[in-house]
Phi, psi and omega in degrees: 000130181283136178262126177281140182224156177241135175267132172238124181231141180216140168231160187278325188263144173272158177091208187269353185293323178224143176226163178268004187304312181296317179301312183296321178300311181295320181291322176296320178298318179297314181301315180298319182289336184247018174069029178260135178263113180283118182257346180197152177232125177244132179220149178205155178249098182200148181296141177292347178281347179291146179294154181305321184294342179270355185253091187299317182298321178295318178296317179296323179299310180296318182297322178293317179296320180292338178285349181100001182290335180205152180252357185222140172243133177241135178220161189289326180197165184304319184294343178295333178280347178143156179259352175272127181298330180290318178292323176300312180297324178297315180295317181296315179298319179298317180295313182295318180300329181258012179055043176256124179277141173239128180252129179250111187296309186299314183281340176074035176216168181221166182290326180239148178274184184295342179265005179081012179267147178298134180294132181292320184277343186304311180300323180293315181297317182294316179298317182291307182293322179296318178295318178299318180296319181291318178298317180296320178299318179294323178294320179297314179300318180297314182295319180294315180295320178296317179295322179296315180295321179296316180297318179297321181295338180262009176085011179282128178279132183264152176091173181281144174296149179296145177074019182290152179239169185276330186246136181221142185242351185236135183300322182295322178296321178296318180298320181290313184293317185250034184301317182292322179295318179295321178299316180295319178299317180292338177276357176101006177291147181287160179302314181297318181295316180295320179302317180291318181295321186266349183069034181239151182295146177303328179298315179297316180296321179297321178294320178296320180296317180294326185273324192241001180233000000 
């Protein structure tokens, strides 16, 4: 008997910086390999720190599953359901109460086993991994804010220069436009941290690092 499944994919950023394309591709491959029939795909661009009630696609995903259209939701990793351990627990409880299985590809576990019984280890794993994800998110914010304040105290201007464009052909223009980003890279800040501080894509920062540091 074929099991109907729903794909849920989420990324934090809007626009072209992040897409759900890779997640959906991997989830479709998983479904095909495990005999799951994908009946719907829900995707959204919203921070995992947002409360469940603010995430329309997630709510629509659950509502469709609760209607009986599918018995399984598959997502790429635990953090796609949220970075707050409380919201994670809320989603998991909702799924278990409605006998909806959720499969997490990265972590390699699901809420129910092959016999339809609740996984014994699942609550422990979710509590542990969810708490770790939330702590790491708080640590990242702390480090970024600390780095921003340190950079400001040293006279580094934050953000993109006015009138910036996406394409540049001359090294001097790049140096002028991304002077603060280059300064941070030379001080040892990571590509990801500089990207967040400057509001520039990690790809651009990586190119600057390769060229100027």
